[in-house]
Backbone as JSON Lines, residues from 0, in Angstrom:
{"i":0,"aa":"X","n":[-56.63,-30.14,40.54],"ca":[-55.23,-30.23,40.19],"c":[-55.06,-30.37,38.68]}
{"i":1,"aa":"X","n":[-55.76,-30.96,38.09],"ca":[-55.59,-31.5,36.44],"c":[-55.9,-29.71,35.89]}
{"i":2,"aa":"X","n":[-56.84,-29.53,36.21],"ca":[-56.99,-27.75,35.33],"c":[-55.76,-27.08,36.21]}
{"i":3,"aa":"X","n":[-55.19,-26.98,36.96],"ca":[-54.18,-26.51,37.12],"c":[-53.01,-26.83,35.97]}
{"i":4,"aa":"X","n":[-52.8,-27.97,35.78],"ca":[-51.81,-28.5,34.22],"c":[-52.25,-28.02,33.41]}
{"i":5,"aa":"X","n":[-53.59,-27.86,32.83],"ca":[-54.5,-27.57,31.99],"c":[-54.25,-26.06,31.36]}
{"i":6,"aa":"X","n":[-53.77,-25.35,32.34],"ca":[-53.53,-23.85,32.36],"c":[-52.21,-23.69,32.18]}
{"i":7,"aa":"X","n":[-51.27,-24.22,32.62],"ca":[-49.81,-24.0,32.49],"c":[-48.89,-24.15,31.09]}
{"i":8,"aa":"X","n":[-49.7,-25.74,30.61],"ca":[-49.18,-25.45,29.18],"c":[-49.58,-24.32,28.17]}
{"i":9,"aa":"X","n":[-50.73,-23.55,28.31],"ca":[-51.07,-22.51,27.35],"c":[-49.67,-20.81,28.05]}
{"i":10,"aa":"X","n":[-50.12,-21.46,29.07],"ca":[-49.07,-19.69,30.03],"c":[-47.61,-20.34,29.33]}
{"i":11,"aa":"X","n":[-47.16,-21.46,29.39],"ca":[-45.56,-21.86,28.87],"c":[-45.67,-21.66,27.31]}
{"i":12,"aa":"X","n":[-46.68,-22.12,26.28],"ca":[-45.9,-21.84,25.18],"c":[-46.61,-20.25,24.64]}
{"i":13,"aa":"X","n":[-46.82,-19.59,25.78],"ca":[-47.1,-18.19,25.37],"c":[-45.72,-17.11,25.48]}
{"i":14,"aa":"X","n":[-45.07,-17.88,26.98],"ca":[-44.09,-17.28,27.3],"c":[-42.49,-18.1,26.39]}
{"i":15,"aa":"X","n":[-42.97,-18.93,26.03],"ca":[-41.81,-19.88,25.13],"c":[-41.97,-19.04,23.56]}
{"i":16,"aa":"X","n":[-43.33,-18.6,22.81],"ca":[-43.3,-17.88,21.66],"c":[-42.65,-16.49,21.98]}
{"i":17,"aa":"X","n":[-42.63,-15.77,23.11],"ca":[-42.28,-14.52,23.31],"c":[-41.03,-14.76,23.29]}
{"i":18,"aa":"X","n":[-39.95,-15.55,24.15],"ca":[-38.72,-15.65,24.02],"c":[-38.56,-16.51,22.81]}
{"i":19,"aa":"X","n":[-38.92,-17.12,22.2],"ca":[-38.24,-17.16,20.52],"c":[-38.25,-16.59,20.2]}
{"i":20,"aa":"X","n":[-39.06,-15.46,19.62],"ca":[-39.32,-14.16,19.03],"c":[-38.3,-13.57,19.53]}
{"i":21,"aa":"X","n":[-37.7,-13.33,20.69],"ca":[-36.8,-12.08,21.31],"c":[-35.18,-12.94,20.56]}
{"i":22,"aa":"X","n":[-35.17,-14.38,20.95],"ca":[-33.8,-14.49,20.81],"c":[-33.66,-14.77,18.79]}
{"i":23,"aa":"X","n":[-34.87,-15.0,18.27],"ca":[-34.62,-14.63,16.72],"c":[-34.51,-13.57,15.95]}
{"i":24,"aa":"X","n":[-35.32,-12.87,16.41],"ca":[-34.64,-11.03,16.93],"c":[-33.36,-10.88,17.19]}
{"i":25,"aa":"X","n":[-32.78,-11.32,18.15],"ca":[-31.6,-11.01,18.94],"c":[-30.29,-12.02,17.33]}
{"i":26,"aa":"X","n":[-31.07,-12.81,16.93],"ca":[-30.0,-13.42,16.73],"c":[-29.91,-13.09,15.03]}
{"i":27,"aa":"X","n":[-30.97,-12.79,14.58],"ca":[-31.03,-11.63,13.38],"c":[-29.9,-11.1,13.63]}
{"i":28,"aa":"X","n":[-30.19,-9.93,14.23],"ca":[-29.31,-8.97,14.9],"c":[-27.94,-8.56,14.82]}
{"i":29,"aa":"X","n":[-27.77,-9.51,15.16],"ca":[-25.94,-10.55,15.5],"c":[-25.51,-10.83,14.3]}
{"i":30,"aa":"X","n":[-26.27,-11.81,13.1],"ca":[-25.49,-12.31,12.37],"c":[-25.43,-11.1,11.03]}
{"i":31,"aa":"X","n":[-26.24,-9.59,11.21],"ca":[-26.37,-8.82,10.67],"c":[-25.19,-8.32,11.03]}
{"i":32,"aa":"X","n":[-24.79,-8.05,12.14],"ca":[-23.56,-7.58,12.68],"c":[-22.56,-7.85,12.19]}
{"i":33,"aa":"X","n":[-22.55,-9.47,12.41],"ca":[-21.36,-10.01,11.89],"c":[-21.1,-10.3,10.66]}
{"i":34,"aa":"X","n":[-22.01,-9.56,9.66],"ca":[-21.88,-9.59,8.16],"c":[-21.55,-8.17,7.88]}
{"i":35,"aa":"X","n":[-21.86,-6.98,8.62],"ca":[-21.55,-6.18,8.19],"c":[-20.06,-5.63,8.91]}
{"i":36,"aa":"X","n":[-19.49,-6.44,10.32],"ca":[-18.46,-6.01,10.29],"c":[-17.33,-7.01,9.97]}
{"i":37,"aa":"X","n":[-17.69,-7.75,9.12],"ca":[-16.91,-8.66,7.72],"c":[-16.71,-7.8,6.72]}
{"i":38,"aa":"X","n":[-17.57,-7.29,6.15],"ca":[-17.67,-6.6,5.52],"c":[-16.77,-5.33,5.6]}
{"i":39,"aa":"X","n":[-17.14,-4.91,6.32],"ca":[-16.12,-3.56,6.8],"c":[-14.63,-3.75,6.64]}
{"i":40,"aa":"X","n":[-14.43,-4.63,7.84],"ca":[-12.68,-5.68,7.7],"c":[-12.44,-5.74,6.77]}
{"i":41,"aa":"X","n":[-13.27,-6.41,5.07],"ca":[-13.11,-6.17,3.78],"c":[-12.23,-5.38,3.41]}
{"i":42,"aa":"X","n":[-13.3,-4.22,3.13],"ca":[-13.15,-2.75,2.84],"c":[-11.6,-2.31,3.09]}
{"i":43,"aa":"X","n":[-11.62,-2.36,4.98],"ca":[-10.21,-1.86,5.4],"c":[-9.08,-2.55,4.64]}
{"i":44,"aa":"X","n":[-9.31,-3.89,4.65],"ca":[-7.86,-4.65,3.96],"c":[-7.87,-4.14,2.25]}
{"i":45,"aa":"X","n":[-8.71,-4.07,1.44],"ca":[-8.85,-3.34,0.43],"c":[-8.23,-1.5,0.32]}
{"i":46,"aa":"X","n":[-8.69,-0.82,1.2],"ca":[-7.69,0.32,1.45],"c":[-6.87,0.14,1.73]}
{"i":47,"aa":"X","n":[-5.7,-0.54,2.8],"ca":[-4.63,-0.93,3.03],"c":[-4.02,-1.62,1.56]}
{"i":48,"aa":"X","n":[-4.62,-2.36,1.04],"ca":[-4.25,-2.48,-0.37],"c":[-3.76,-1.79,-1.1]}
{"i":49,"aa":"X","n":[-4.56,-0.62,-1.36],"ca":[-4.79,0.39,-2.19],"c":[-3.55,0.97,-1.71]}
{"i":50,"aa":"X","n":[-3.51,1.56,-0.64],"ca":[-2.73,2.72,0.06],"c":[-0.81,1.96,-0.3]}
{"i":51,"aa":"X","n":[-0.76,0.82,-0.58],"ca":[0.19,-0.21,-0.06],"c":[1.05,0.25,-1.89]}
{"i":52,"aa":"X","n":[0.19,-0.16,-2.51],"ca":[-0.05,0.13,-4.57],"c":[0.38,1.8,-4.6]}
{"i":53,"aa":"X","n":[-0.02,2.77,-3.94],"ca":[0.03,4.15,-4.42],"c":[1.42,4.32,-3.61]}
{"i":54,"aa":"X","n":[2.3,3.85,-2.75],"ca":[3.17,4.29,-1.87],"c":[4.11,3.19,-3.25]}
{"i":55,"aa":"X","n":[3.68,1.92,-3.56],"ca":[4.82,1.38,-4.63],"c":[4.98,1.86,-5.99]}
{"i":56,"aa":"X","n":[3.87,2.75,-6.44],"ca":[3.36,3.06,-7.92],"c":[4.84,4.65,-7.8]}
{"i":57,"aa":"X","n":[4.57,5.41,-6.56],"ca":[5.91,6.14,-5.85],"c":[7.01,6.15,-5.95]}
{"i":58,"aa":"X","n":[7.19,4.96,-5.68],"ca":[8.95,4.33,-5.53],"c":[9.1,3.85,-7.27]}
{"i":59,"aa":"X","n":[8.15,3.39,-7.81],"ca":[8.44,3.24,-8.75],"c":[8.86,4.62,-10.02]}
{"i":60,"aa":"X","n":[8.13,5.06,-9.55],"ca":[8.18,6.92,-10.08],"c":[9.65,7.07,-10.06]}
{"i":61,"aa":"X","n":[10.13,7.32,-8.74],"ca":[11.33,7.2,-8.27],"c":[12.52,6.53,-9.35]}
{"i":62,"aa":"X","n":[12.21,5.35,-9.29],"ca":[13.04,4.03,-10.01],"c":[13.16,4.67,-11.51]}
{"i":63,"aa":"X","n":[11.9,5.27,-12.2],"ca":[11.93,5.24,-13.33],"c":[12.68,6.97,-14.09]}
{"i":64,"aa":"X","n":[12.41,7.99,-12.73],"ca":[13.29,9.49,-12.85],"c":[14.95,9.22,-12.75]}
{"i":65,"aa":"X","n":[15.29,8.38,-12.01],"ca":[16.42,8.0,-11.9],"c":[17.18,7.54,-12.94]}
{"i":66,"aa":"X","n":[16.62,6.58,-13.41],"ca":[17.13,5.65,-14.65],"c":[16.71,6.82,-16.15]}
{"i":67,"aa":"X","n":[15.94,7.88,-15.87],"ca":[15.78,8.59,-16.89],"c":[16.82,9.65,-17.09]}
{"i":68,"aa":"X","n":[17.09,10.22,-15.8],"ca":[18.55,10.87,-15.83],"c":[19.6,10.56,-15.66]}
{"i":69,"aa":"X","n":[20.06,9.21,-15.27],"ca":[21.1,8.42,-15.58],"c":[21.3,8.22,-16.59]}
{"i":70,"aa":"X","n":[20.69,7.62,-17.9],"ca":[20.66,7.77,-19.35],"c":[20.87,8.69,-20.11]}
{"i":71,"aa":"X","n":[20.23,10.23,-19.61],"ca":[20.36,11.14,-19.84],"c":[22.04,11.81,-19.63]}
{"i":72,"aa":"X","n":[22.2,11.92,-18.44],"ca":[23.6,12.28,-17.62],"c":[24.94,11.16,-18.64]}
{"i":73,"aa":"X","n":[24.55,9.95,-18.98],"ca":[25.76,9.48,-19.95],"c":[25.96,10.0,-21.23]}
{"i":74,"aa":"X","n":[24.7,10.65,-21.83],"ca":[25.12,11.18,-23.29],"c":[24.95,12.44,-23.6]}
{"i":75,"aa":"X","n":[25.2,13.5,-21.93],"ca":[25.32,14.68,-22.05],"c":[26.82,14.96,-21.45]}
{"i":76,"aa":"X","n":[26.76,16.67,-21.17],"ca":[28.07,16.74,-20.97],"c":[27.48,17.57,-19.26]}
{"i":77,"aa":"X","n":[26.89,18.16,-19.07],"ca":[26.66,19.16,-18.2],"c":[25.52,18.3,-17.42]}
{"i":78,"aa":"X","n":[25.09,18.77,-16.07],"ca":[24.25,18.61,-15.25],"c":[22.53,19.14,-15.14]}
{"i":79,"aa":"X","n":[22.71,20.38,-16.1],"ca":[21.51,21.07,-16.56],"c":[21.36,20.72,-18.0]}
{"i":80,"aa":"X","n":[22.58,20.4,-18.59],"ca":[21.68,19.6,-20.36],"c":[21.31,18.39,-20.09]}
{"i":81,"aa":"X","n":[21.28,17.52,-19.18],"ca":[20.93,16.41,-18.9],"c":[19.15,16.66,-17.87]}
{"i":82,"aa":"X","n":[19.13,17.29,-16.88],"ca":[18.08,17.92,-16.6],"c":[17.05,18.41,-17.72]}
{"i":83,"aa":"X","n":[17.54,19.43,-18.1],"ca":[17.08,19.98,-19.89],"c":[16.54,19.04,-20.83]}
{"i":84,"aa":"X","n":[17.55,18.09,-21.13],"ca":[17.0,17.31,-22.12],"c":[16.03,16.34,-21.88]}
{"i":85,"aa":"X","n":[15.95,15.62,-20.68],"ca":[15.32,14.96,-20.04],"c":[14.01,15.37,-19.67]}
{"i":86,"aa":"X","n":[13.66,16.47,-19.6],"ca":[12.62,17.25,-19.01],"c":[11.46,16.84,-19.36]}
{"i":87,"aa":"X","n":[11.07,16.43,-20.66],"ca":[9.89,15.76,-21.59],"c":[9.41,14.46,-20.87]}
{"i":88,"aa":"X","n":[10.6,13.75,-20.56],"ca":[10.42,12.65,-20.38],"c":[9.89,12.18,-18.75]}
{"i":89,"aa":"X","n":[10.67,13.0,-18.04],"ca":[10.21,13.33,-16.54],"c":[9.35,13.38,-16.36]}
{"i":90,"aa":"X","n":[8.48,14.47,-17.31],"ca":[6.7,14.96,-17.75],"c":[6.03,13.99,-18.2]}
{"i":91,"aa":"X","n":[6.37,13.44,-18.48],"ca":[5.34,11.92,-18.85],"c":[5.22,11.17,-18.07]}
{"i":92,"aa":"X","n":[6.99,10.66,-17.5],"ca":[6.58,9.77,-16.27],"c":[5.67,10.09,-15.33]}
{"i":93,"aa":"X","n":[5.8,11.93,-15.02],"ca":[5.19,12.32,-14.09],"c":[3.4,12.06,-14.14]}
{"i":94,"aa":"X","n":[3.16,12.47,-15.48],"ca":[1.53,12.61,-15.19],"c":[1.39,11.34,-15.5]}
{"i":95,"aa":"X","n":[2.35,10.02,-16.15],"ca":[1.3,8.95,-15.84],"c":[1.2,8.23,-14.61]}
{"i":96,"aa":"X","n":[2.46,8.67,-13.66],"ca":[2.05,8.11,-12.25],"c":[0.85,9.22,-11.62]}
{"i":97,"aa":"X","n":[0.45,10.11,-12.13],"ca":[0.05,10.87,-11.39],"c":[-1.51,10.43,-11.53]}
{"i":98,"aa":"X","n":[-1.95,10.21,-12.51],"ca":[-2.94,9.48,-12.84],"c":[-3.08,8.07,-12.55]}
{"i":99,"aa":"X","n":[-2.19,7.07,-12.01],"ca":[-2.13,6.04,-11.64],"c":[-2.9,6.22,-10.43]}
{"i":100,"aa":"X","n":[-2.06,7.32,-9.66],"ca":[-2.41,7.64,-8.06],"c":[-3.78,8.07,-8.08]}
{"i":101,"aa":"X","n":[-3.95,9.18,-8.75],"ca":[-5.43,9.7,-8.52],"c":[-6.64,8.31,-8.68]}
{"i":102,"aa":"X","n":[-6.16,7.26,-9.81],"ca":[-7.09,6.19,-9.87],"c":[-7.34,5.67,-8.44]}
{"i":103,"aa":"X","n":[-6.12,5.15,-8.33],"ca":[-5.91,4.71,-6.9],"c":[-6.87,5.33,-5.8]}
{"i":104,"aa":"X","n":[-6.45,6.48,-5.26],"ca":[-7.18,7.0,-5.02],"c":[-8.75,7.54,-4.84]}
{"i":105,"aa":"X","n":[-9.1,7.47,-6.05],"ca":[-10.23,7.18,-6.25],"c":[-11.23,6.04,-5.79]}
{"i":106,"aa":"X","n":[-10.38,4.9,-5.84],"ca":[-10.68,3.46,-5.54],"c":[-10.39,4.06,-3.65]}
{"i":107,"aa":"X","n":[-9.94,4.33,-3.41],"ca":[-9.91,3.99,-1.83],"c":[-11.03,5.33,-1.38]}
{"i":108,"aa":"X","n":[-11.31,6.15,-2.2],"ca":[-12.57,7.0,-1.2],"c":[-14.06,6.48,-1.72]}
{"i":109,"aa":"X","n":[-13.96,5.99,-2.38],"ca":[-14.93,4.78,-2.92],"c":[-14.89,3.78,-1.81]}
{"i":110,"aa":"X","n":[-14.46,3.17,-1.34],"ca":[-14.49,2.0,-0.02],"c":[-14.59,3.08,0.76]}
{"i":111,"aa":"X","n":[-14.11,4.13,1.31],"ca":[-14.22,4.95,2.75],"c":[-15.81,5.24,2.74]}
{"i":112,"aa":"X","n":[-16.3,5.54,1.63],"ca":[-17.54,5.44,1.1],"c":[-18.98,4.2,1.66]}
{"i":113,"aa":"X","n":[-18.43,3.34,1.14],"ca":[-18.86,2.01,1.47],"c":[-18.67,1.59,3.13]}
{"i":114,"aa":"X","n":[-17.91,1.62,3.34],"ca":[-17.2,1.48,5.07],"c":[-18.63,2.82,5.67]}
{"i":115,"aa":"X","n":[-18.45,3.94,5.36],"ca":[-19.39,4.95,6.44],"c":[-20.86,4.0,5.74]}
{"i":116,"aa":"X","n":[-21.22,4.0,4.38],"ca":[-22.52,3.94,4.81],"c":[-23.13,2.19,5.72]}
{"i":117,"aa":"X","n":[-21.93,1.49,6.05],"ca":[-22.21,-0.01,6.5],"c":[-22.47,0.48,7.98]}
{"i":118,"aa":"X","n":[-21.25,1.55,8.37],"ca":[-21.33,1.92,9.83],"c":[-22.66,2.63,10.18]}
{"i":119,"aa":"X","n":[-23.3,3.64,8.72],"ca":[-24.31,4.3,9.33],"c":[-25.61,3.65,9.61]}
{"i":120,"aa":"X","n":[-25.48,2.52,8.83],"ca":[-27.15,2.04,8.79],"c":[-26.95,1.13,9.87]}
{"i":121,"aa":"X","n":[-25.87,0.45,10.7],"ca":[-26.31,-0.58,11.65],"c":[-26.72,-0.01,12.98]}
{"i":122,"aa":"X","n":[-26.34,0.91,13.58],"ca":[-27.4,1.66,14.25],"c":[-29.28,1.8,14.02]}
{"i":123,"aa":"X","n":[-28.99,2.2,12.48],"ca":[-30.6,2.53,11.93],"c":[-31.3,0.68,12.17]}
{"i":124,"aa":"X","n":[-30.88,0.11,11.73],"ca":[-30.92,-1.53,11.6],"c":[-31.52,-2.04,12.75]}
{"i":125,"aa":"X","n":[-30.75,-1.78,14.0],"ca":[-31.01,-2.09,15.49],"c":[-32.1,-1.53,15.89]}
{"i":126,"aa":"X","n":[-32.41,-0.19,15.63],"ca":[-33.72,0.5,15.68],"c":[-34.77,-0.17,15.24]}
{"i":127,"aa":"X","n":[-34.77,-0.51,13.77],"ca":[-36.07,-1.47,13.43],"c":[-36.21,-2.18,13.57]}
{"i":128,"aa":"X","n":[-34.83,-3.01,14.31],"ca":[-35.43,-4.35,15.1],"c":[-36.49,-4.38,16.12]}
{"i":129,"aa":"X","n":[-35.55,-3.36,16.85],"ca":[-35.74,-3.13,18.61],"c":[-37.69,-2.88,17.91]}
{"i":130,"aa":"X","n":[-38.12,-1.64,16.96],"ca":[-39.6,-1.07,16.92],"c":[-40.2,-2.53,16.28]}
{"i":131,"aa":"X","n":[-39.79,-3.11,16.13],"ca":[-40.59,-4.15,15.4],"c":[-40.71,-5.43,16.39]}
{"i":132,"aa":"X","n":[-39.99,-5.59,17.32],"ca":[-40.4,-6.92,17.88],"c":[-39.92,-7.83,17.58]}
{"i":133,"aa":"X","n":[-39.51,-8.29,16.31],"ca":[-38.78,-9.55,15.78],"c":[-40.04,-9.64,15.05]}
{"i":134,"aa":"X","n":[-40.25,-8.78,14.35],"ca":[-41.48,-9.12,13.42],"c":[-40.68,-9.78,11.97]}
{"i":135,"aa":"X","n":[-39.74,-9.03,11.68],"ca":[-39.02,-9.83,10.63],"c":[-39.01,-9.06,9.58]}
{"i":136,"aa":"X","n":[-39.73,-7.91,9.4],"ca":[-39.02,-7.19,8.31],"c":[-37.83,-6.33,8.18]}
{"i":137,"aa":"X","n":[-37.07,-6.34,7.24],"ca":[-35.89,-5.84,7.21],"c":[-35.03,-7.05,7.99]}
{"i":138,"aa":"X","n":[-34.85,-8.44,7.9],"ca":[-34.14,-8.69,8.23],"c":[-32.83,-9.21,7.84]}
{"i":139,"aa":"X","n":[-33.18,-9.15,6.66],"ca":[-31.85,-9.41,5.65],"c":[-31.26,-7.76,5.14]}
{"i":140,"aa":"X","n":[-31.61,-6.67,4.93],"ca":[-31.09,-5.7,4.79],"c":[-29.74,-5.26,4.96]}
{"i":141,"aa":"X","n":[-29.73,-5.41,6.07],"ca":[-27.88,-5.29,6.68],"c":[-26.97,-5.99,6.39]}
{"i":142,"aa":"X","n":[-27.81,-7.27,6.25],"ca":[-26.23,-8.12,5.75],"c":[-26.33,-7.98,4.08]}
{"i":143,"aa":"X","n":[-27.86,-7.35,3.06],"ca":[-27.37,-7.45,1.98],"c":[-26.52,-6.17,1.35]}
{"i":144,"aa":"X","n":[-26.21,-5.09,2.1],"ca":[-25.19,-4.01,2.35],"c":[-24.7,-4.34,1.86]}
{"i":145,"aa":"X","n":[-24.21,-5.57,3.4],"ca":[-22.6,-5.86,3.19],"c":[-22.07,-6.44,2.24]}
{"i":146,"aa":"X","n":[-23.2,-7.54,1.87],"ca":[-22.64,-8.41,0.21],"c":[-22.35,-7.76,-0.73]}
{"i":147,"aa":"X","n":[-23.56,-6.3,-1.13],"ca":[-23.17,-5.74,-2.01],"c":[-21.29,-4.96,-1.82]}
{"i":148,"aa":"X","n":[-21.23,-4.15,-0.69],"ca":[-19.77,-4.02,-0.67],"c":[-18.91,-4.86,-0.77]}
{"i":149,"aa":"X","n":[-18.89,-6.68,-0.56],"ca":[-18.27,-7.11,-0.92],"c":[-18.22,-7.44,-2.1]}
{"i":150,"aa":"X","n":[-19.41,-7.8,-3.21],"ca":[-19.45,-7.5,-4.63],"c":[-18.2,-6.5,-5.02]}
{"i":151,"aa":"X","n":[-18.9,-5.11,-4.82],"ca":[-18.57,-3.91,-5.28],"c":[-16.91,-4.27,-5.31]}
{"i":152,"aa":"X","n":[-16.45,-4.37,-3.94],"ca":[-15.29,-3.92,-3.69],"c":[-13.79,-4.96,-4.38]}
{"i":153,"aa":"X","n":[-14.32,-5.97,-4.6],"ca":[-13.73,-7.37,-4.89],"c":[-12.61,-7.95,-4.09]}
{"i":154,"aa":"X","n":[-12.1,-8.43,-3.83],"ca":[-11.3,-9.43,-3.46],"c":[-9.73,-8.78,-3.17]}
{"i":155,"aa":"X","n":[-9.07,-8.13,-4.44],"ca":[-7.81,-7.76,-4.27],"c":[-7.75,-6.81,-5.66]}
{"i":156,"aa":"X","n":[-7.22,-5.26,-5.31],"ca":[-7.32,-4.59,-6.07],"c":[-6.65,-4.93,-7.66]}
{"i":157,"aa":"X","n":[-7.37,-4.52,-8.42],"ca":[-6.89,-4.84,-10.03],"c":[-5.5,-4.43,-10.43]}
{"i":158,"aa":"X","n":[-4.58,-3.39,-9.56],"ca":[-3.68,-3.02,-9.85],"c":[-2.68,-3.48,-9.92]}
């Protein structure tokens, strides 16, 4: 009976190292997950940002053609010398919102950017878990993605 005990504790912490290994694996895994789809959520509220800035940078366009031919329209006489004279000025407003937007812009396919490559590698990620066993390499990888996109991307756009 005693070598019967004798045997059981070596079979338990053989089968107790295999399931740590699986659930530190498993739990790698997870908190890789949940850093990179933090991360992501980031990103999105950062485009929604962005997108939120280029639809007001718009209206502001708006605000500022208006008030340019209103000014215009009081110290002309006609509807086309006021158009006419104004025309310079329209052209400026125009390309510097236009360049506002394209920045803008720029900034949000830059995160769409960041967002695909977080989505592409956590698939790849799960793979080298799954081939590795919970051996442990690569296990910070995924979530340091995501830090870097949250670096990269910052907090709330500069605009």
């Amino acid at each position: 009976m005693s070598s019967c005990f004798a045997e059981s504790p070596t079979i338990m912490s053989g089968n107790q190292h295999t399931f740590l290994d699986t659930f530190k694996s498993g739990s790698k895994r997870f908190a890789s997950l949940v850093a990179d789809t933090g991360a992501k959520t980031m990103l999105k509220t950062d485009v929604a940002f962005l997108e939120r800035d280029i639809k007001n940078r718009k209206h502001t366009f708006g605000i500022q053609i208006y008030d340019i031919l209103q000014q215009q329209q009081s110290s002309s006489t006609s509807p086309s010398d006021t158009i006419f004279s104004a025309s310079d000025e329209i052209q400026k407003a125009y390309e510097e919102c236009k360049l506002d937007i394209e920045t803008l812009e720029k900034k949000i396919d830059k995160k769409r950017v960041e967002m695909s490559a977080i989505g592409d590698a956590g698939p790849q990620q799960q793979q080298n878990n799954n081939n590795e066993g919970g051996g442990g390499g690569g296990d910070d990888g995924e979530s340091a993605s995501g830090r870097n996109a949250e670096l990269e991307s910052g907090i709330l756009p500069g605009y």
